[in-house]
Amino acid sequence: MYDVVLLTLSAADDQKAACGTGGGCCGGASEPGDDECADTPRVPVLNCADALTTAGARVTMVTAHSDAEIDAVLARLDGPARPDGLDWPDEDAKTRLIIATASDSQLRAVMRRMVRRYAPPPSRRPADLAANRTLPDLPAIGILPLDPARGADQRDLAAQLGLPRDPAAVAAAVLGDRVRRLDLLRNDGGSVTLDGALLGGADEAGRPLAWRGRVEVDDTVLSNGDEPLLACAIGNAAGYATLSDVTLLSRADPADGLIEVAVAVPVTVRSRWRRSRVRLEVRRARGRATAVVPRDGEVPYLDDGVAGELGRKRSWWIEPAAWAVYPG
């Protein structure tokens, strides 16, 4: 039977990405005893642990407050020592990992640390690494959503993937034999994207603000940086497929080995009576990599729910079938 680690992140603010950004998971802002940083397991975690134990698994519950504590959990997934000294996942591991997530940003935080652990530096690239990848097959994970409501209207990544949300069903999936491999986006800022990113800001009324930037996908240029953009969506999955009532991404698929990218461009058109109106033109492209170069200072963005500002070129590229989940 398996050893199962149930990992929860202690986070004061998911929007700050909590763990995975180099600081403490609670950001150092909470007082001792603050409920947001308490180590008391949530009810879904306890129910999942009970289901695992009933099935015969040995369960360890961990609440991580820092990157170092996440890394210590991930080290349990290491394989035997290699002659080249690289950390490498164990293909026949008897330890399985469940991540209890309050948001996609928490899932991203753990996967970011997993990539940092197992991706070899370019100077030490091993011969047994696939030619189209910069990291090995990452260990499969179970995802335990802590917010049932996000499976309905808000559509978190677990809901998009059709993963089980009930704690007992999550436990059964992790102890089963089925694994679903998914694509991963890496970027030159040192992070990862599981679902997608949306670039562009809005005013106080929620109206998109125009910005300029060069956007290219492989050899296709969606914008040369001279025209205004209202949004740019970069999709591995479909979390950022729509903006208000406008469809940006139409074919985002987390397992097809391609990124889908779309830009929304306001275009002024004139009628036969010479009246002008603005319509939104959506341009899309699919490929293996994309790059965005802002032209007007910093552009706000969301990446797997983590907010930031982009002031320089950022590139994303696909790592096909790099990570995996237990689908149930």
mmCIF file of C-alpha atoms in Angstrom:
data_model
loop_
_atom_site.group_PDB
_atom_site.id
_atom_site.type_symbol
_atom_site.label_atom_id
_atom_site.label_comp_id
_atom_site.label_asym_id
_atom_site.label_seq_id
_atom_site.Cartn_x
_atom_site.Cartn_y
_atom_site.Cartn_z
ATOM 1 C CA MET A 1 0.000 0.000 0.000
ATOM 2 C CA TYR A 2 1.058 3.580 -0.537
ATOM 3 C CA ASP A 3 2.388 6.295 1.703
ATOM 4 C CA VAL A 4 0.322 9.420 0.965
ATOM 5 C CA VAL A 5 1.297 12.967 1.872
ATOM 6 C CA LEU A 6 -1.584 15.435 2.180
ATOM 7 C CA LEU A 7 -0.033 18.856 1.618
ATOM 8 C CA THR A 8 -1.795 22.106 2.513
ATOM 9 C CA LEU A 9 -0.331 25.575 2.016
ATOM 10 C CA SER A 10 -0.752 28.101 4.778
ATOM 11 C CA ALA A 11 -1.430 31.312 2.871
ATOM 12 C CA ALA A 12 -2.518 34.769 3.995
ATOM 13 C CA ASP A 13 -3.350 35.868 0.462
ATOM 14 C CA ASP A 14 -3.669 33.644 -2.602
ATOM 15 C CA GLN A 15 -3.364 36.660 -4.887
ATOM 16 C CA LYS A 16 0.213 37.106 -3.671
ATOM 17 C CA ALA A 17 0.903 33.528 -4.728
ATOM 18 C CA ALA A 18 1.859 32.659 -1.144
ATOM 19 C CA CYS A 19 4.447 29.892 -1.254
ATOM 20 C CA GLY A 20 6.394 29.680 -4.463
ATOM 21 C CA THR A 21 7.451 33.313 -4.695
ATOM 22 C CA GLY A 22 10.477 33.096 -2.464
ATOM 23 C CA GLY A 23 8.917 34.247 0.808
ATOM 24 C CA GLY A 24 6.954 32.720 3.612
ATOM 25 C CA CYS A 25 3.559 31.296 2.797
ATOM 26 C CA CYS A 26 1.924 33.692 5.191
ATOM 27 C CA GLY A 27 3.916 36.592 3.887
ATOM 28 C CA GLY A 28 5.172 37.442 7.357
ATOM 29 C CA ALA A 29 2.134 39.658 7.824
ATOM 30 C CA SER A 30 -0.031 37.598 10.137
ATOM 31 C CA GLU A 31 0.144 37.524 13.902
ATOM 32 C CA PRO A 32 0.638 34.260 15.774
ATOM 33 C CA GLY A 33 -2.698 32.559 16.110
ATOM 34 C CA ASP A 34 -4.175 34.218 13.022
ATOM 35 C CA ASP A 35 -6.786 31.839 11.588
ATOM 36 C CA GLU A 36 -5.462 32.320 8.055
ATOM 37 C CA CYS A 37 -2.133 30.834 9.052
ATOM 38 C CA ALA A 38 -3.422 28.217 11.465
ATOM 39 C CA ASP A 39 -2.178 24.661 11.016
ATOM 40 C CA THR A 40 -5.512 23.077 11.898
ATOM 41 C CA PRO A 41 -6.441 20.866 8.916
ATOM 42 C CA ARG A 42 -9.586 21.804 7.009
ATOM 43 C CA VAL A 43 -12.542 19.412 7.095
ATOM 44 C CA PRO A 44 -12.022 18.146 3.495
ATOM 45 C CA VAL A 45 -8.403 17.312 4.372
ATOM 46 C CA LEU A 46 -9.468 15.351 7.442
ATOM 47 C CA ASN A 47 -12.151 13.518 5.469
ATOM 48 C CA CYS A 48 -9.670 12.650 2.738
ATOM 49 C CA ALA A 49 -7.163 11.405 5.309
ATOM 50 C CA ASP A 50 -9.844 9.212 6.882
ATOM 51 C CA ALA A 51 -10.736 7.719 3.502
ATOM 52 C CA LEU A 52 -7.090 7.001 2.740
ATOM 53 C CA THR A 53 -6.513 5.386 6.120
ATOM 54 C CA THR A 54 -9.626 3.246 5.741
ATOM 55 C CA ALA A 55 -8.266 2.038 2.405
ATOM 56 C CA GLY A 56 -5.022 0.990 4.096
ATOM 57 C CA ALA A 57 -2.732 3.895 3.139
ATOM 58 C CA ARG A 58 -0.235 5.419 5.531
ATOM 59 C CA VAL A 59 -1.094 9.145 5.677
ATOM 60 C CA THR A 60 1.023 12.150 6.627
ATOM 61 C CA MET A 61 -0.581 15.599 6.796
ATOM 62 C CA VAL A 62 1.738 18.561 6.244
ATOM 63 C CA THR A 63 0.988 22.291 6.330
ATOM 64 C CA ALA A 64 3.777 24.165 4.550
ATOM 65 C CA HIS A 65 4.655 27.757 5.484
ATOM 66 C CA SER A 66 7.565 28.238 3.094
ATOM 67 C CA ASP A 67 9.208 27.042 -0.094
ATOM 68 C CA ALA A 68 11.673 25.048 1.996
ATOM 69 C CA GLU A 69 8.836 23.106 3.614
ATOM 70 C CA ILE A 70 7.291 22.387 0.211
ATOM 71 C CA ASP A 71 10.698 21.208 -1.019
ATOM 72 C CA ALA A 72 10.996 18.841 1.938
ATOM 73 C CA VAL A 73 7.716 17.197 0.949
ATOM 74 C CA LEU A 74 8.715 16.934 -2.705
ATOM 75 C CA ALA A 75 11.995 15.269 -1.743
ATOM 76 C CA ARG A 76 9.927 12.249 -0.697
ATOM 77 C CA LEU A 77 9.141 11.716 -4.388
ATOM 78 C CA ASP A 78 12.825 11.426 -5.378
ATOM 79 C CA GLY A 79 14.099 8.335 -7.086
ATOM 80 C CA PRO A 80 17.361 6.505 -6.412
ATOM 81 C CA ALA A 81 20.614 8.450 -6.647
ATOM 82 C CA ARG A 82 21.799 8.911 -10.241
ATOM 83 C CA PRO A 83 25.428 8.812 -11.451
ATOM 84 C CA ASP A 84 25.028 12.399 -12.717
ATOM 85 C CA GLY A 85 23.887 13.616 -9.277
ATOM 86 C CA LEU A 86 20.598 15.064 -10.536
ATOM 87 C CA ASP A 87 17.438 14.984 -8.443
ATOM 88 C CA TRP A 88 15.003 12.821 -10.395
ATOM 89 C CA PRO A 89 11.469 11.589 -9.650
ATOM 90 C CA ASP A 90 11.005 7.942 -8.730
ATOM 91 C CA GLU A 91 9.128 6.148 -11.512
ATOM 92 C CA ASP A 92 8.138 3.327 -9.139
ATOM 93 C CA ALA A 93 7.447 5.467 -6.086
ATOM 94 C CA LYS A 94 5.225 4.165 -3.323
ATOM 95 C CA THR A 95 4.731 7.697 -2.016
ATOM 96 C CA ARG A 96 1.873 9.686 -3.490
ATOM 97 C CA LEU A 97 1.079 13.366 -3.073
ATOM 98 C CA ILE A 98 -2.240 15.149 -2.665
ATOM 99 C CA ILE A 99 -2.284 18.952 -2.769
ATOM 100 C CA ALA A 100 -5.177 20.566 -0.926
ATOM 101 C CA THR A 101 -5.844 23.757 -2.855
ATOM 102 C CA ALA A 102 -7.867 26.829 -1.961
ATOM 103 C CA SER A 103 -6.993 28.323 -5.365
ATOM 104 C CA ASP A 104 -5.152 27.529 -8.578
ATOM 105 C CA SER A 105 -2.363 29.824 -7.404
ATOM 106 C CA GLN A 106 -1.592 27.373 -4.575
ATOM 107 C CA LEU A 107 -1.453 24.445 -6.990
ATOM 108 C CA ARG A 108 0.851 26.488 -9.216
ATOM 109 C CA ALA A 109 3.087 27.281 -6.241
ATOM 110 C CA VAL A 110 3.725 23.594 -5.539
ATOM 111 C CA MET A 111 4.243 22.727 -9.200
ATOM 112 C CA ARG A 112 6.684 25.622 -9.504
ATOM 113 C CA ARG A 113 8.788 24.115 -6.722
ATOM 114 C CA MET A 114 8.531 20.670 -8.323
ATOM 115 C CA VAL A 115 9.848 22.032 -11.624
ATOM 116 C CA ARG A 116 12.699 23.773 -9.832
ATOM 117 C CA ARG A 117 13.602 20.518 -8.114
ATOM 118 C CA TYR A 118 13.609 18.254 -11.137
ATOM 119 C CA ALA A 119 14.484 20.476 -14.129
ATOM 120 C CA PRO A 120 18.228 20.062 -14.784
ATOM 121 C CA PRO A 121 20.310 23.114 -15.698
ATOM 122 C CA PRO A 122 21.101 23.333 -19.437
ATOM 123 C CA SER A 123 24.768 22.593 -18.733
ATOM 124 C CA ARG A 124 23.819 19.254 -17.133
ATOM 125 C CA ARG A 125 21.128 18.098 -19.529
ATOM 126 C CA PRO A 126 21.084 14.269 -19.355
ATOM 127 C CA ALA A 127 20.966 12.038 -22.404
ATOM 128 C CA ASP A 128 17.766 10.321 -21.204
ATOM 129 C CA LEU A 129 15.735 13.565 -21.307
ATOM 130 C CA ALA A 130 13.221 13.805 -24.161
ATOM 131 C CA ALA A 131 14.349 16.105 -26.974
ATOM 132 C CA ASN A 132 11.206 18.269 -26.747
ATOM 133 C CA ARG A 133 11.408 18.765 -22.993
ATOM 134 C CA THR A 134 13.562 20.553 -20.412
ATOM 135 C CA LEU A 135 12.422 18.364 -17.505
ATOM 136 C CA PRO A 136 11.467 14.726 -16.916
ATOM 137 C CA ASP A 137 7.972 13.358 -16.400
ATOM 138 C CA LEU A 138 6.898 14.925 -13.113
ATOM 139 C CA PRO A 139 5.231 12.727 -10.482
ATOM 140 C CA ALA A 140 1.444 12.512 -10.680
ATOM 141 C CA ILE A 141 -0.459 14.442 -8.024
ATOM 142 C CA GLY A 142 -3.902 14.343 -6.493
ATOM 143 C CA ILE A 143 -5.795 17.629 -6.237
ATOM 144 C CA LEU A 144 -8.188 18.169 -3.320
ATOM 145 C CA PRO A 145 -10.203 21.382 -3.890
ATOM 146 C CA LEU A 146 -11.066 23.098 -0.619
ATOM 147 C CA ASP A 147 -13.745 25.361 -2.113
ATOM 148 C CA PRO A 148 -16.652 23.393 -3.661
ATOM 149 C CA ALA A 149 -18.135 26.581 -5.162
ATOM 150 C CA ARG A 150 -15.155 27.005 -7.486
ATOM 151 C CA GLY A 151 -16.198 23.864 -9.285
ATOM 152 C CA ALA A 152 -19.357 25.541 -10.595
ATOM 153 C CA ASP A 153 -19.392 29.094 -11.899
ATOM 154 C CA GLN A 154 -15.757 30.004 -11.247
ATOM 155 C CA ARG A 155 -14.383 26.848 -12.865
ATOM 156 C CA ASP A 156 -11.023 26.249 -11.225
ATOM 157 C CA LEU A 157 -8.523 23.989 -12.985
ATOM 158 C CA ALA A 158 -9.747 20.852 -11.201
ATOM 159 C CA ALA A 159 -13.247 21.525 -12.516
ATOM 160 C CA GLN A 160 -11.971 22.168 -16.046
ATOM 161 C CA LEU A 161 -10.151 18.834 -15.961
ATOM 162 C CA GLY A 162 -13.181 17.015 -14.586
ATOM 163 C CA LEU A 163 -11.275 15.831 -11.508
ATOM 164 C CA PRO A 164 -13.070 14.485 -8.436
ATOM 165 C CA ARG A 165 -13.861 17.051 -5.721
ATOM 166 C CA ASP A 166 -15.282 14.837 -2.989
ATOM 167 C CA PRO A 167 -12.523 13.930 -0.481
ATOM 168 C CA ALA A 168 -13.325 10.206 -0.599
ATOM 169 C CA ALA A 169 -13.287 10.242 -4.415
ATOM 170 C CA VAL A 170 -9.950 12.078 -4.419
ATOM 171 C CA ALA A 171 -8.539 9.433 -2.071
ATOM 172 C CA ALA A 172 -9.766 6.618 -4.315
ATOM 173 C CA ALA A 173 -8.279 8.277 -7.386
ATOM 174 C CA VAL A 174 -4.854 8.683 -5.783
ATOM 175 C CA LEU A 175 -4.800 5.039 -4.698
ATOM 176 C CA GLY A 176 -5.827 3.905 -8.168
ATOM 177 C CA ASP A 177 -3.775 3.150 -11.254
ATOM 178 C CA ARG A 178 -5.060 5.772 -13.694
ATOM 179 C CA VAL A 179 -2.852 8.767 -14.518
ATOM 180 C CA ARG A 180 -3.616 11.618 -16.921
ATOM 181 C CA ARG A 181 -0.630 13.485 -18.303
ATOM 182 C CA LEU A 182 -0.959 17.206 -19.074
ATOM 183 C CA ASP A 183 1.054 19.945 -20.715
ATOM 184 C CA LEU A 184 2.910 22.536 -18.675
ATOM 185 C CA LEU A 185 3.997 26.052 -19.605
ATOM 186 C CA ARG A 186 7.363 27.295 -18.432
ATOM 187 C CA ASN A 187 8.470 30.909 -18.827
ATOM 188 C CA ASP A 188 11.713 32.825 -18.843
ATOM 189 C CA GLY A 189 10.750 34.524 -15.581
ATOM 190 C CA GLY A 190 11.441 31.232 -13.788
ATOM 191 C CA SER A 191 7.846 30.232 -13.137
ATOM 192 C CA VAL A 192 5.211 27.893 -14.572
ATOM 193 C CA THR A 193 1.647 28.146 -15.833
ATOM 194 C CA LEU A 194 -0.884 25.326 -15.550
ATOM 195 C CA ASP A 195 -4.057 27.006 -16.798
ATOM 196 C CA GLY A 196 -3.202 30.305 -18.480
ATOM 197 C CA ALA A 197 -2.447 33.998 -18.268
ATOM 198 C CA LEU A 198 -4.444 37.137 -19.086
ATOM 199 C CA LEU A 199 -2.594 40.378 -19.821
ATOM 200 C CA GLY A 200 -4.328 43.750 -19.611
ATOM 201 C CA GLY A 201 -5.940 45.981 -17.011
ATOM 202 C CA ALA A 202 -9.308 47.622 -16.384
ATOM 203 C CA ASP A 203 -10.579 50.921 -14.999
ATOM 204 C CA GLU A 204 -12.720 51.308 -11.860
ATOM 205 C CA ALA A 205 -15.849 50.512 -13.857
ATOM 206 C CA GLY A 206 -14.321 47.269 -15.115
ATOM 207 C CA ARG A 207 -13.766 48.513 -18.664
ATOM 208 C CA PRO A 208 -10.580 47.170 -20.324
ATOM 209 C CA LEU A 209 -7.743 49.682 -20.677
ATOM 210 C CA ALA A 210 -5.826 49.811 -23.950
ATOM 211 C CA TRP A 211 -2.117 48.989 -24.021
ATOM 212 C CA ARG A 212 0.405 48.225 -26.722
ATOM 213 C CA GLY A 213 2.715 45.273 -27.080
ATOM 214 C CA ARG A 214 4.237 42.896 -29.600
ATOM 215 C CA VAL A 215 2.677 39.438 -29.393
ATOM 216 C CA GLU A 216 3.970 36.499 -31.402
ATOM 217 C CA VAL A 217 3.317 32.765 -31.445
ATOM 218 C CA ASP A 218 6.091 30.752 -33.063
ATOM 219 C CA ASP A 219 6.474 32.625 -36.391
ATOM 220 C CA THR A 220 3.031 34.285 -36.334
ATOM 221 C CA VAL A 221 2.783 37.925 -35.234
ATOM 222 C CA LEU A 222 -0.600 38.745 -33.681
ATOM 223 C CA SER A 223 0.350 42.348 -32.933
ATOM 224 C CA ASN A 224 3.473 44.274 -33.913
ATOM 225 C CA GLY A 225 3.131 46.659 -30.960
ATOM 226 C CA ASP A 226 1.838 49.662 -32.902
ATOM 227 C CA GLU A 227 -1.886 49.184 -32.279
ATOM 228 C CA PRO A 228 -3.898 49.220 -29.036
ATOM 229 C CA LEU A 229 -4.761 45.930 -27.357
ATOM 230 C CA LEU A 230 -7.473 45.398 -24.765
ATOM 231 C CA ALA A 231 -6.323 41.928 -23.724
ATOM 232 C CA CYS A 232 -3.970 39.084 -24.488
ATOM 233 C CA ALA A 233 -4.875 35.576 -23.352
ATOM 234 C CA ILE A 234 -2.329 32.772 -23.188
ATOM 235 C CA GLY A 235 -4.056 29.459 -22.726
ATOM 236 C CA ASN A 236 -2.925 26.005 -21.790
ATOM 237 C CA ALA A 237 -6.443 25.314 -20.497
ATOM 238 C CA ALA A 238 -9.584 27.475 -20.753
ATOM 239 C CA GLY A 239 -9.583 29.477 -17.525
ATOM 240 C CA TYR A 240 -9.041 32.732 -19.428
ATOM 241 C CA ALA A 241 -11.013 31.786 -22.525
ATOM 242 C CA THR A 242 -13.513 34.648 -22.211
ATOM 243 C CA LEU A 243 -13.358 38.335 -21.322
ATOM 244 C CA SER A 244 -16.794 39.644 -20.357
ATOM 245 C CA ASP A 245 -18.912 38.260 -23.221
ATOM 246 C CA VAL A 246 -16.052 38.006 -25.724
ATOM 247 C CA THR A 247 -14.537 34.628 -26.576
ATOM 248 C CA LEU A 248 -10.757 34.909 -26.643
ATOM 249 C CA LEU A 249 -9.624 31.283 -26.690
ATOM 250 C CA SER A 250 -11.585 28.780 -28.711
ATOM 251 C CA ARG A 251 -9.475 25.596 -28.638
ATOM 252 C CA ALA A 252 -7.306 25.655 -25.520
ATOM 253 C CA ASP A 253 -6.499 22.043 -24.624
ATOM 254 C CA PRO A 254 -4.161 21.141 -21.740
ATOM 255 C CA ALA A 255 -3.064 17.902 -23.411
ATOM 256 C CA ASP A 256 -2.541 18.737 -27.108
ATOM 257 C CA GLY A 257 1.063 19.969 -26.893
ATOM 258 C CA LEU A 258 0.171 23.486 -28.055
ATOM 259 C CA ILE A 259 -0.422 26.934 -26.565
ATOM 260 C CA GLU A 260 -3.375 28.962 -27.804
ATOM 261 C CA VAL A 261 -2.866 32.743 -27.742
ATOM 262 C CA ALA A 262 -5.396 35.468 -28.549
ATOM 263 C CA VAL A 263 -5.354 39.263 -28.625
ATOM 264 C CA ALA A 264 -8.395 41.557 -28.542
ATOM 265 C CA VAL A 265 -7.949 44.603 -30.789
ATOM 266 C CA PRO A 266 -10.466 47.500 -30.895
ATOM 267 C CA VAL A 267 -11.180 48.385 -34.518
ATOM 268 C CA THR A 268 -13.114 51.470 -35.657
ATOM 269 C CA VAL A 269 -15.499 50.828 -38.544
ATOM 270 C CA ARG A 270 -17.756 53.212 -40.450
ATOM 271 C CA SER A 271 -21.241 52.432 -41.713
ATOM 272 C CA ARG A 272 -22.632 53.487 -45.085
ATOM 273 C CA TRP A 273 -23.985 56.573 -43.308
ATOM 274 C CA ARG A 274 -20.427 57.366 -42.158
ATOM 275 C CA ARG A 275 -21.242 56.680 -38.557
ATOM 276 C CA SER A 276 -18.343 55.147 -36.696
ATOM 277 C CA ARG A 277 -18.413 52.415 -34.109
ATOM 278 C CA VAL A 278 -15.817 50.252 -32.403
ATOM 279 C CA ARG A 279 -15.859 46.486 -32.698
ATOM 280 C CA LEU A 280 -13.524 44.000 -31.087
ATOM 281 C CA GLU A 281 -11.345 41.945 -33.390
ATOM 282 C CA VAL A 282 -9.960 38.743 -31.878
ATOM 283 C CA ARG A 283 -6.840 37.264 -33.462
ATOM 284 C CA ARG A 284 -5.734 33.783 -32.483
ATOM 285 C CA ALA A 285 -2.781 31.488 -33.094
ATOM 286 C CA ARG A 286 -1.551 28.160 -31.760
ATOM 287 C CA GLY A 287 2.026 26.996 -31.389
ATOM 288 C CA ARG A 288 4.816 25.732 -29.156
ATOM 289 C CA ALA A 289 5.941 29.090 -27.736
ATOM 290 C CA THR A 290 4.783 32.679 -27.364
ATOM 291 C CA ALA A 291 6.401 35.994 -26.450
ATOM 292 C CA VAL A 292 4.925 39.313 -25.310
ATOM 293 C CA VAL A 293 6.875 42.583 -25.356
ATOM 294 C CA PRO A 294 5.060 45.530 -23.666
ATOM 295 C CA ARG A 295 5.537 48.905 -25.370
ATOM 296 C CA ASP A 296 3.904 51.268 -22.857
ATOM 297 C CA GLY A 297 5.475 50.519 -19.507
ATOM 298 C CA GLU A 298 4.091 47.834 -17.206
ATOM 299 C CA VAL A 299 1.014 45.803 -18.130
ATOM 300 C CA PRO A 300 -1.100 44.169 -15.379
ATOM 301 C CA TYR A 301 -1.656 40.444 -15.707
ATOM 302 C CA LEU A 302 -3.030 37.354 -14.001
ATOM 303 C CA ASP A 303 -1.151 34.056 -14.303
ATOM 304 C CA ASP A 304 -3.012 31.102 -12.774
ATOM 305 C CA GLY A 305 -4.736 33.664 -10.555
ATOM 306 C CA VAL A 306 -1.510 35.333 -9.426
ATOM 307 C CA ALA A 307 -1.479 39.084 -10.129
ATOM 308 C CA GLY A 308 1.583 40.939 -11.373
ATOM 309 C CA GLU A 309 2.864 43.546 -13.805
ATOM 310 C CA LEU A 310 4.865 42.846 -16.942
ATOM 311 C CA GLY A 311 7.363 45.513 -17.959
ATOM 312 C CA ARG A 312 9.732 43.548 -20.164
ATOM 313 C CA LYS A 313 9.665 40.710 -22.668
ATOM 314 C CA ARG A 314 8.237 37.464 -21.323
ATOM 315 C CA SER A 315 8.289 34.156 -23.172
ATOM 316 C CA TRP A 316 6.266 31.019 -22.465
ATOM 317 C CA TRP A 317 6.891 27.602 -23.997
ATOM 318 C CA ILE A 318 5.109 24.265 -23.824
ATOM 319 C CA GLU A 319 6.438 21.200 -22.022
ATOM 320 C CA PRO A 320 4.215 18.475 -23.495
ATOM 321 C CA ALA A 321 2.808 15.913 -21.041
ATOM 322 C CA ALA A 322 5.194 17.105 -18.329
ATOM 323 C CA TRP A 323 2.900 16.888 -15.294
ATOM 324 C CA ALA A 324 0.130 14.501 -14.352
ATOM 325 C CA VAL A 325 -2.949 14.100 -12.186
ATOM 326 C CA TYR A 326 -4.960 11.181 -10.831
ATOM 327 C CA PRO A 327 -8.262 11.554 -12.688
ATOM 328 C CA GLY A 328 -10.391 9.086 -10.772
#
